[in-house]
Amino acid sequence: MTTNGALIFLMAFLFLFLGYLGVPVAFALIAGVLVVTSFTPVGLPSMMTQLFNGIDVEALLAVPFFLLVGELMTAADVTARMIRLSQALIGHVRGGLAQVVTVFSMFFAGVSGSSAADVAVLARSLGPDMKREGYNPAFIAALIASASTMANLIPPSIMAVVYGATGNVSIGGLFLGGVVPGVLVGLGLMIYSHFFGPVGVMRLRSSFGEVSAAARGAAIPLVIPVIIMGGILSGFFTPTEAGVVAVAYILLVAIPLLNRGYLRQLPHDMAMTGLLYSIPLITIAAASAFGWMLAYLRGPAVVSGWISAAAGNDPFMIMLLLVLLFIIVGDFIDAIPAIIIFMPIITELTKSADINPVHMGVVIIVTLAFGLITPPYGIALLMASKFIGVRFGRAMFASFPIYIIFLATIVFCIFFPDVVLWLPKHFLPESVGCFKNPSGSGYICP
Amino acid sequence: MLSLVQESHRHLKWRALDGLERALMVLCGVAITGFTVSVVCDVVTRTLGRPWLWLQEVTMTFFIYGVFIGTAAATRRNDHLYLAALAESMHGRKRQVFETFNRLVMLAVALSMVWFGYLNFLDGFRSLRMPSMTPLASLYAAIPLCGALVALFVVEQLVNGWKNGFAEPEPREVVP
C-alpha cells in the first residue's frame, strides 16, 4: 500500500472507529483529519480554514430555512390540516391509515426538506391511531420511516441543497429531478400497503363537500411548495431566498391565521431551530475538511480509477457501481457527510463518463435516501422504531419488502435518464446543460 | 415559559453553567433570526432595484457564528449527530472508561480548534471581506471561540461523570 493509501485508510479507520465508539460524527471526522494532517506537509491551521470554507457557502443557507419551515409547521400544529386532507382523499381505501401516511408524506415533503421532521409528525399524530386500529407496530415504523424518505426526494430537499452546493450542480434542477423518484417511491408504498399491508379500518368514502372542506383547510400550508418551486422556476428566487420567503409566509400568514396562540412560543422555537441547524452544518464543515484531505491524498483519483477500470466508460455501469458504493457507505455514515466526502469522486466520474450532473445527483440522492432505512445506520428507521416503541430489528425485518421499491426506483432512475430529467429540461433547461437556440426560440439540449 | 436549558443529563452539568447554556441558546435564536431578516432585506432591496451589498456579509456572519455557537451548545446538551451510542448500552467501570475516552477525544479536538483556530485567526488579518474590508479574522474567530466552549463543557461532563457516573440516574421513588 502506498503512503497515501495508508493515510486514507488511517483517516477512514479513525473516523469510523471513533464514530462507532460514540464520539459525535463531526468530532470523529475532525480527529481523523487532524491526525492524518500531522503526517503531511499541510499545516494544521490551514485545516481550520477548510473547516470554515465548508460552510462559507451561500447556498447552504437554504438548509436552516427549510428546517425552520418544517419546525414551524410542526410546532404550530399546522400539519393536522394536511393529515385531514390526506384522510379525506384516501382514508377509504384498503389499508386506510397506511395510505394516509404515504399521501401525507408526499404533501409534507413539499413543505419540509427533512425526514426527521416527517418521522416525528407522523409517529406523533398517526402512530397511536394506527396502533389502535390493529396495525403491527413493526409495519407502522417501517412504513413511516420509508415514507419520510420522500422528504429528501420531493422538493425542497436538504440533501439536494447540500449536493448542489458542494458539487456545483443546479439545486433547482435537482429539486425537479427528485420529483419522479419521489412519486415512484410514494406510489410503490401505496401499492405495497394496498396489496400486502394490513387491511386496517375501512372508512366511508368522503363526500365531495368533505374533501373540498379538507382542501380549504389545508390550502394555506399547501401554498408553501408553490412559493418555493414557483419562485425558483420563475427565476425570481434562489433556493435560499425561496426558503426565507416560505419562512416569512408561515410567520406572517399561516401561523397568524391558523394558530395565533403559537406566536408566544416562537422565540423558544427559533432558539431551538438555531441549535438544530448547527448540528448538520458542523458535520458538513468537518466532512468538507475530510473531503479536502481525501482529495489532497488523491483518494478520488484512486477510487474513480478502480470504478473506471471495472466499468470502462459505460455510464450505466459507473452509476450502478456508485450506487453499490453509496448503499454500503450509507449503511455506515450519515447522508450529508457522505455526499461531501465523496463529492470529488462523484464529480470525477460524472465528467469522465459524460453523465448529466443532475441525473447523477438524483441517483445518488435516491440511494442515500434508501440508506435512511437500511441497517445499521438507518436513522429514519431508528427514529421511527423509537417513537412507535418497537425493536429496531423487528422494524428492519418489516422493511425488507419495502427495500424492493427503493431498489426498483434506483434502477429506474439509472436506466431512464430522460424520464428523470424531463421536468428539469422543461422548466429549468439551463440546469441540465441546455442552452438557448442562437438562431431561434427554445433550447438545444445535449 | 419553556426553558432553554435542557434538564436531561443534569447529573453531568454544573448549575453554574446553566446561564451560559441559556445565553448560547439565545444567541442561536439571534443568529437564525438575524440571517433570516438579512436575507429578507436582501430580497426586498434587490426587488426595489437598490440592493444593499453589505447584507450578504451580515448574513454570512450570523450564519457562521450561529453554526459554531450552536455546536458548543449542542455539546452541553448532548445533541450532536452520533453514528452509534455504544457506551450508553454499557454499565459500571466499562462505561466509565468508554465515556472518558470519547470525551478525551472531544477535548483534544476542542483544544486543537482553540490553538490552530487561533493561529488561523491571526492569519485571517491578511485577508479582507468585501465590500466592508473587514479582516476575515472576524469570522475565523468563531472557531477558537467554539473550541474553548466545547472544551469547557467536555471538562464539565468529565468531572461530573467521574463524580456521579455517566449513566442517567434511576428516577427516585416518591414515598406517598
XYZ file of C-alpha atoms in Angstrom:
622
model
C 0.000 0.000 0.000
C 1.334 3.477 -0.859
C 1.840 6.128 1.834
C -1.223 7.996 0.595
C -3.287 4.806 0.636
C -2.174 4.088 4.199
C -3.070 7.629 5.281
C -6.510 7.411 3.652
C -7.075 4.088 5.384
C -5.947 5.569 8.735
C -8.244 8.587 8.333
C -11.269 6.453 7.436
C -10.471 3.973 10.210
C -10.167 6.714 12.856
C -13.456 8.288 11.756
C -15.410 5.010 11.817
C -13.706 3.682 14.953
C -14.267 6.862 16.962
C -17.737 7.379 15.474
C -18.927 3.895 16.399
C -17.359 4.250 19.825
C -19.721 7.161 20.478
C -17.726 10.287 19.590
C -20.035 12.750 17.753
C -19.696 12.458 13.956
C -18.245 15.968 13.496
C -15.573 15.417 16.172
C -14.698 11.941 14.854
C -14.210 13.416 11.372
C -12.058 16.294 12.637
C -9.986 13.924 14.793
C -9.265 11.701 11.771
C -8.335 14.715 9.641
C -6.051 16.290 12.268
C -4.146 13.072 12.957
C -3.561 12.426 9.248
C -2.693 16.077 8.510
C 0.162 15.844 11.024
C 1.776 13.204 8.736
C 1.597 15.519 5.700
C 3.293 18.829 4.849
C -0.097 20.583 5.198
C -0.221 22.962 8.176
C -2.803 22.193 10.866
C -4.078 25.812 10.987
C -4.949 25.558 7.289
C -7.298 22.663 8.118
C -9.222 25.174 10.253
C -9.649 27.221 7.073
C -11.043 24.107 5.360
C -13.462 23.677 8.264
C -14.589 27.238 7.740
C -14.706 27.032 3.931
C -17.026 24.031 4.186
C -19.853 26.213 5.468
C -18.951 29.563 3.940
C -21.272 28.728 1.043
C -24.311 30.915 0.433
C -26.427 28.051 -0.942
C -26.146 26.215 2.399
C -28.243 28.958 3.991
C -31.206 27.119 2.485
C -30.637 24.273 4.989
C -31.716 26.254 8.096
C -34.601 27.827 6.191
C -36.067 24.501 5.091
C -35.506 23.111 8.607
C -37.230 26.189 10.015
C -40.205 25.733 7.678
C -40.624 22.124 8.856
C -40.168 23.021 12.532
C -42.598 25.927 12.445
C -45.230 23.892 10.629
C -44.860 21.030 13.082
C -44.646 23.108 16.259
C -47.571 25.318 15.277
C -49.634 22.154 14.657
C -50.495 23.263 11.150
C -49.747 19.782 9.811
C -53.003 18.385 11.293
C -54.854 20.044 8.409
C -52.716 18.223 5.856
C -53.405 14.939 7.628
C -57.172 15.638 7.467
C -56.899 16.283 3.731
C -54.962 13.034 3.214
C -57.619 11.148 5.191
C -60.433 12.688 3.146
C -58.683 11.780 -0.091
C -57.534 8.264 0.618
C -58.800 7.113 4.041
C -61.475 4.886 2.444
C -59.007 2.731 0.505
C -57.837 -0.678 1.799
C -55.155 -0.050 4.435
C -56.664 3.417 5.020
C -54.265 4.886 7.567
C -51.243 3.316 5.870
C -52.258 5.087 2.670
C -52.771 8.318 4.630
C -49.158 8.075 5.914
C -47.836 7.934 2.344
C -50.053 10.672 0.928
C -49.358 12.961 3.890
C -45.609 12.373 3.466
C -45.865 13.437 -0.175
C -47.636 16.657 0.875
C -45.299 17.275 3.809
C -42.227 16.615 1.655
C -43.260 19.662 -0.346
C -43.093 21.755 2.806
C -40.148 20.357 4.734
C -36.839 19.090 3.411
C -36.068 16.804 6.302
C -37.050 13.198 7.017
C -36.592 13.725 10.748
C -39.461 16.250 10.919
C -41.675 13.927 8.866
C -40.992 10.913 11.123
C -41.710 12.976 14.243
C -45.002 14.357 12.888
C -46.260 11.013 11.567
C -45.254 8.984 14.605
C -46.897 11.502 16.952
C -50.085 12.106 15.003
C -50.877 8.863 13.143
C -48.820 6.276 15.071
C -51.244 5.938 18.023
C -54.312 5.738 15.722
C -52.667 3.038 13.608
C -51.863 1.018 16.729
C -55.480 1.351 17.890
C -56.672 0.057 14.520
C -54.536 -3.047 14.927
C -51.622 -2.324 12.605
C -48.472 -4.209 13.554
C -46.056 -1.727 15.275
C -43.129 -3.024 13.192
C -45.109 -2.334 9.993
C -46.031 1.158 11.260
C -42.395 2.025 11.979
C -41.215 0.621 8.624
C -43.898 2.486 6.681
C -43.410 5.821 8.476
C -39.621 5.642 8.042
C -39.895 4.709 4.355
C -42.489 7.391 3.624
C -40.380 10.011 5.406
C -37.512 9.456 2.948
C -39.643 11.215 0.312
C -38.751 14.492 2.067
C -35.292 14.033 0.525
C -36.666 13.443 -2.953
C -39.666 15.722 -3.406
C -38.576 19.392 -3.345
C -37.416 21.159 -1.246
C -34.802 18.612 -0.204
C -31.918 19.388 2.144
C -29.850 16.603 0.577
C -30.322 18.266 -2.822
C -29.235 21.628 -1.387
C -26.064 20.117 0.082
C -25.352 18.103 -3.080
C -25.885 21.131 -5.303
C -23.878 23.483 -3.091
C -20.853 21.191 -2.769
C -20.913 19.689 -6.253
C -21.706 22.916 -8.096
C -24.850 21.350 -9.579
C -28.097 23.285 -10.113
C -30.174 22.936 -6.937
C -33.342 23.803 -8.871
C -32.526 21.043 -11.358
C -32.003 18.544 -8.529
C -35.292 19.615 -6.926
C -37.200 18.969 -10.149
C -35.277 15.788 -10.912
C -36.274 14.417 -7.498
C -39.986 14.595 -8.272
C -40.112 11.429 -10.426
C -38.322 9.133 -7.919
C -40.309 10.739 -5.080
C -43.606 9.949 -6.762
C -42.389 6.455 -7.716
C -41.500 5.668 -4.082
C -44.862 7.101 -2.960
C -46.826 5.031 -5.494
C -44.759 1.971 -4.628
C -45.567 2.352 -0.923
C -49.273 2.818 -1.678
C -49.364 -0.295 -3.888
C -47.455 -2.265 -1.245
C -49.807 -1.115 1.542
C -52.841 -1.943 -0.607
C -51.865 -5.461 -1.633
C -49.507 -6.642 1.107
C -50.197 -4.441 4.133
C -52.834 -4.914 6.831
C -56.439 -4.169 5.814
C -56.913 -1.642 8.629
C -60.263 0.019 9.289
C -62.070 0.889 6.067
C -63.736 4.282 6.302
C -66.615 5.576 4.276
C -65.583 7.451 1.170
C -65.584 11.196 1.938
C -68.188 13.222 0.111
C -67.109 15.913 -2.338
C -68.092 18.513 0.270
C -65.880 16.874 2.917
C -62.926 16.676 0.522
C -63.303 20.300 -0.512
C -63.637 21.402 3.137
C -60.435 19.497 3.993
C -58.717 21.003 0.936
C -59.771 24.502 2.001
C -58.399 23.824 5.496
C -55.066 22.665 4.089
C -54.835 25.344 1.407
C -52.750 27.759 3.482
C -49.918 25.306 4.256
C -50.088 23.844 0.750
C -49.211 27.231 -0.734
C -45.657 26.747 0.601
C -44.476 24.318 -2.128
C -45.990 26.690 -4.695
C -43.981 29.602 -3.242
C -40.768 27.597 -3.132
C -40.939 25.959 -6.551
C -42.730 28.883 -8.198
C -40.038 31.292 -7.042
C -37.210 29.026 -8.183
C -38.787 28.095 -11.543
C -39.661 31.672 -12.396
C -36.019 32.549 -11.747
C -37.116 35.136 -9.222
C -35.586 33.428 -6.164
C -32.572 31.278 -5.477
C -33.404 28.188 -3.352
C -32.104 30.080 -0.290
C -34.366 33.050 -0.952
C -37.303 30.741 -1.681
C -36.691 29.162 1.742
C -36.737 32.529 3.510
C -39.860 33.661 1.654
C -41.564 30.429 2.775
C -40.492 31.187 6.370
C -41.868 34.726 6.078
C -45.146 33.349 4.661
C -45.540 30.934 7.588
C -44.727 33.621 10.173
C -46.816 36.390 8.635
C -49.716 34.456 7.105
C -50.027 30.785 8.062
C -49.463 30.970 11.829
C -51.471 34.179 12.496
C -54.397 32.709 10.544
C -54.255 29.133 11.773
C -52.697 29.145 15.250
C -52.208 32.651 16.606
C -51.531 31.359 20.132
C -48.337 29.744 18.896
C -46.624 33.124 18.463
C -45.824 33.227 22.220
C -43.740 30.084 21.791
C -41.949 31.399 18.715
C -38.792 32.825 20.408
C -38.203 29.459 22.103
C -38.607 27.568 18.829
C -36.336 29.981 16.961
C -33.611 29.258 19.531
C -34.214 25.510 19.188
C -34.062 25.695 15.379
C -30.895 27.788 15.658
C -29.393 24.868 17.563
C -30.904 22.293 15.222
C -29.335 23.707 12.053
C -25.885 23.956 13.590
C -25.742 20.175 14.084
C -25.784 19.105 10.399
C -23.762 22.156 9.417
C -20.835 21.490 11.746
C -20.884 17.962 10.321
C -20.771 19.496 6.828
C -17.804 21.650 7.914
C -15.952 18.625 9.309
C -16.820 16.458 6.299
C -15.563 19.077 3.881
C -12.197 19.186 5.710
C -12.206 15.365 5.497
C -13.084 15.513 1.794
C -10.340 18.083 1.170
C -7.716 15.876 2.806
C -9.029 12.866 0.873
C -8.622 14.846 -2.358
C -5.139 16.018 -1.278
C -4.152 12.364 -0.801
C -5.521 11.641 -4.286
C -8.231 9.336 -2.908
C -10.841 10.332 -5.527
C -8.438 9.619 -8.378
C -7.673 6.173 -6.936
C -11.307 5.211 -6.279
C -12.566 6.626 -9.570
C -9.689 4.769 -11.260
C -10.937 1.497 -9.723
C -14.504 2.204 -10.801
C -13.427 3.243 -14.307
C -11.263 0.132 -14.607
C -14.234 -2.059 -13.713
C -16.884 -0.161 -15.683
C -14.942 1.412 -18.551
C -16.743 4.475 -19.844
C -20.209 2.899 -19.630
C -22.263 5.491 -17.714
C -24.872 2.949 -16.565
C -22.205 0.610 -15.190
C -20.453 3.517 -13.457
C -23.728 4.578 -11.868
C -24.502 1.026 -10.753
C -21.069 0.758 -9.109
C -21.509 4.158 -7.450
C -24.929 3.095 -6.200
C -23.350 -0.031 -4.733
C -20.651 2.115 -3.094
C -23.254 4.503 -1.667
C -25.511 1.715 -0.428
C -22.524 0.449 1.578
C -21.421 3.957 2.637
C -24.986 4.995 3.504
C -25.252 1.984 5.805
C -22.463 3.335 7.961
C -22.437 7.113 7.764
C -24.997 9.878 7.544
C -26.062 11.060 4.093
C -24.780 14.631 4.377
C -21.152 13.821 5.316
C -21.252 11.017 2.723
C -22.176 13.493 -0.033
C -19.415 15.905 0.931
C -16.679 13.322 1.498
C -17.369 11.508 -1.766
C -18.192 14.543 -3.906
C -14.715 14.694 -5.537
C -15.137 11.047 -6.630
C -18.644 11.673 -7.967
C -17.514 14.785 -9.852
C -14.582 12.988 -11.455
C -16.707 10.031 -12.593
C -19.529 12.280 -13.798
C -17.069 14.125 -16.030
C -15.166 11.081 -17.258
C -18.338 9.188 -18.278
C -20.088 12.317 -19.573
C -23.098 11.801 -17.290
C -25.522 14.666 -16.763
C -24.647 16.057 -13.277
C -28.330 16.447 -12.341
C -29.037 12.829 -13.354
C -26.084 11.618 -11.301
C -27.205 13.790 -8.360
C -30.728 12.395 -8.406
C -29.453 8.793 -8.489
C -27.066 9.432 -5.569
C -29.755 11.224 -3.531
C -32.268 8.381 -4.030
C -29.590 5.889 -2.978
C -28.756 7.898 0.145
C -32.460 8.280 0.949
C -32.650 4.468 0.822
C -29.754 4.410 3.309
C -32.064 6.121 5.828
C -33.962 2.853 6.301
C -31.160 0.305 5.996
C -29.171 -1.029 8.965
C -27.064 -0.336 10.930
C -27.324 3.460 10.421
C -30.871 3.784 9.083
C -31.572 6.969 11.000
C -35.203 7.346 9.845
C -35.965 3.735 10.808
C -34.135 4.158 14.126
C -36.210 7.238 14.926
C -39.488 5.672 13.800
C -38.921 2.497 15.829
C -38.075 4.616 18.892
C -41.223 6.771 18.528
C -43.512 3.788 17.849
C -41.933 1.715 20.608
C -40.789 -1.337 18.656
C -37.378 -3.018 18.498
C -35.195 -1.812 15.613
C -34.622 -5.397 14.448
C -38.373 -6.022 14.065
C -38.890 -2.745 12.211
C -35.981 -3.625 9.929
C -37.477 -7.050 9.186
C -40.792 -5.379 8.301
C -38.892 -3.003 5.965
C -37.335 -5.751 3.817
C -40.191 -5.911 1.257
C -40.103 -2.103 1.002
C -36.408 -2.253 0.034
C -37.565 -3.702 -3.309
C -39.491 -0.480 -4.015
C -36.378 1.615 -3.416
C -34.083 -0.662 -5.427
C -36.553 -0.649 -8.343
C -36.734 3.167 -8.174
C -32.925 3.464 -8.183
C -32.615 1.120 -11.182
C -35.376 3.046 -12.976
C -33.582 6.349 -12.345
C -30.310 4.949 -13.686
C -31.727 3.495 -16.896
C -34.309 6.159 -17.726
C -32.468 9.477 -17.509
C -34.906 11.072 -19.972
C -37.795 10.482 -17.569
C -35.832 11.761 -14.561
C -34.637 14.841 -16.459
C -37.974 15.544 -18.165
C -39.125 18.122 -15.587
C -35.779 19.972 -15.305
C -35.484 20.038 -19.133
C -38.917 21.608 -19.468
C -38.893 24.038 -16.562
C -35.191 24.795 -15.929
C -33.458 23.800 -19.177
C -30.179 25.502 -18.319
C -29.901 23.411 -15.141
C -29.314 20.262 -17.232
C -26.891 21.800 -19.712
C -29.383 23.012 -22.337
C -28.577 26.323 -23.983
C -30.643 28.893 -25.848
C -31.011 28.275 -29.560
C -28.882 31.026 -31.148
C -30.939 31.004 -34.349
C -34.452 30.909 -32.954
C -36.606 30.274 -29.958
C -36.337 27.405 -27.495
C -33.359 25.477 -26.175
C -30.904 22.971 -27.559
C -30.275 20.103 -25.152
C -27.330 17.718 -25.331
C -42.412 29.831 29.545
C -40.451 26.930 28.062
C -36.913 26.563 29.391
C -33.913 26.865 27.118
C -31.773 24.765 29.465
C -32.088 21.043 28.920
C -32.818 19.083 32.080
C -31.743 15.655 30.816
C -28.150 14.691 31.700
C -28.475 17.013 34.711
C -26.036 14.776 36.621
C -23.325 15.780 34.126
C -23.945 19.512 34.471
C -22.990 22.261 36.906
C -25.843 24.619 37.663
C -23.303 27.448 37.443
C -23.028 26.897 33.687
C -26.808 26.889 33.075
C -26.685 30.635 32.435
C -24.056 30.073 29.749
C -26.176 27.379 28.053
C -29.184 29.721 28.167
C -27.106 32.566 26.691
C -25.799 30.325 23.893
C -29.346 29.187 23.078
C -30.486 32.817 22.954
C -27.555 33.566 20.617
C -28.621 30.628 18.411
C -32.050 32.246 18.179
C -30.494 35.649 17.487
C -28.277 34.154 14.753
C -31.108 32.437 12.876
C -33.384 35.472 13.283
C -30.533 37.720 12.174
C -29.782 35.920 8.943
C -33.470 35.373 8.206
C -34.100 39.121 8.475
C -30.997 39.993 6.471
C -31.927 37.604 3.625
C -35.468 39.075 3.607
C -33.964 42.592 3.394
C -31.656 41.377 0.611
C -34.639 40.080 -1.417
C -36.640 43.271 -0.776
C -33.842 45.742 -1.593
C -32.917 43.779 -4.705
C -36.554 43.743 -5.842
C -36.707 47.503 -5.329
C -33.635 47.837 -7.550
C -31.463 49.259 -4.751
C -29.567 46.265 -3.334
C -27.578 46.665 -0.134
C -24.446 44.714 -0.987
C -23.173 44.567 2.602
C -26.212 42.492 3.606
C -24.556 39.314 2.309
C -21.666 39.844 4.711
C -24.083 40.352 7.596
C -25.952 37.187 6.586
C -22.825 35.029 6.461
C -21.588 36.441 9.788
C -24.822 35.461 11.557
C -24.862 32.112 9.758
C -21.282 31.097 10.587
C -21.359 32.303 14.199
C -24.716 30.502 14.577
C -23.146 27.221 13.445
C -20.204 27.411 15.849
C -22.237 28.712 18.815
C -24.841 26.002 18.178
C -22.076 23.393 18.110
C -20.933 24.489 21.560
C -24.492 24.459 22.928
C -25.139 21.034 21.361
C -22.093 19.680 23.216
C -23.546 20.636 26.601
C -26.959 19.248 25.625
C -25.548 16.020 24.095
C -27.453 16.871 20.921
C -24.803 16.062 18.310
C -25.171 13.574 15.458
C -23.872 10.155 16.502
C -23.093 7.057 14.447
C -23.715 4.857 17.456
C -24.136 5.212 21.174
C -22.153 2.117 22.101
C -21.167 3.450 25.512
C -24.799 4.065 26.514
C -25.536 0.345 26.391
C -22.713 -0.365 28.876
C -22.631 -0.256 32.660
C -20.205 0.299 35.515
C -16.484 0.631 35.028
C -16.550 -0.326 31.341
C -18.907 2.548 30.602
C -16.755 4.925 32.673
C -13.711 4.021 30.544
C -15.541 4.390 27.200
C -17.259 7.658 28.117
C -13.979 9.074 29.415
C -12.140 8.058 26.242
C -14.838 9.601 23.992
C -14.737 12.860 25.902
C -10.931 12.958 25.884
C -11.076 12.686 22.081
C -13.568 15.566 22.029
C -11.357 17.560 24.385
C -8.319 17.006 22.147
C -10.300 18.150 19.104
C -11.639 21.176 21.006
C -8.159 22.210 22.181
C -6.858 21.809 18.608
C -9.677 24.091 17.472
C -8.579 26.635 20.087
C -4.857 26.600 19.244
C -4.857 26.043 15.477
C -8.001 28.140 15.172
C -6.167 30.953 16.967
C -3.203 30.689 14.546
C -5.683 30.709 11.671
C -7.404 33.730 13.224
C -4.077 35.639 13.253
C -3.555 34.661 9.633
C -7.033 35.995 8.860
C -5.893 39.595 9.364
C -4.111 39.348 5.999
C -7.365 38.806 4.055
C -10.293 41.187 3.817
C -14.026 40.664 3.298
C -15.639 42.643 0.526
C -17.182 45.223 0.373
C -16.684 46.239 4.021
C -12.892 45.496 4.051
C -13.272 43.823 7.459
C -10.466 41.313 8.145
C -11.529 37.698 7.568
C -10.227 37.106 11.097
C -13.583 38.456 12.343
C -15.185 35.249 11.045
C -12.255 32.909 11.812
C -12.585 33.924 15.493
C -15.691 31.722 15.706
C -13.544 28.548 15.553
C -11.323 29.074 18.652
C -14.330 30.509 20.499
C -16.301 27.354 19.737
C -13.298 25.196 20.704
C -12.983 26.939 24.087
C -16.684 26.491 24.878
C -16.678 22.841 23.783
C -13.569 22.208 25.932
C -15.300 23.815 28.935
C -18.431 21.662 28.516
C -16.426 18.480 27.972
C -14.428 19.144 31.168
C -17.737 19.743 32.986
C -19.047 16.379 31.768
C -15.811 14.577 32.613
C -15.645 15.916 36.175
C -19.333 15.258 36.853
C -19.212 11.890 35.092
C -16.364 10.714 37.310
C -18.200 12.035 40.376
C -21.790 10.929 39.634
C -21.313 8.271 36.952
C -22.101 8.827 33.265
C -25.351 6.840 33.199
C -28.582 8.756 33.741
C -29.569 8.042 37.393
C -32.723 5.983 38.011
C -35.670 8.199 38.981
C -36.099 8.315 42.781
C -39.163 6.579 44.203
C -41.614 9.014 45.750
C -42.824 7.876 49.187
C -46.551 8.602 49.474
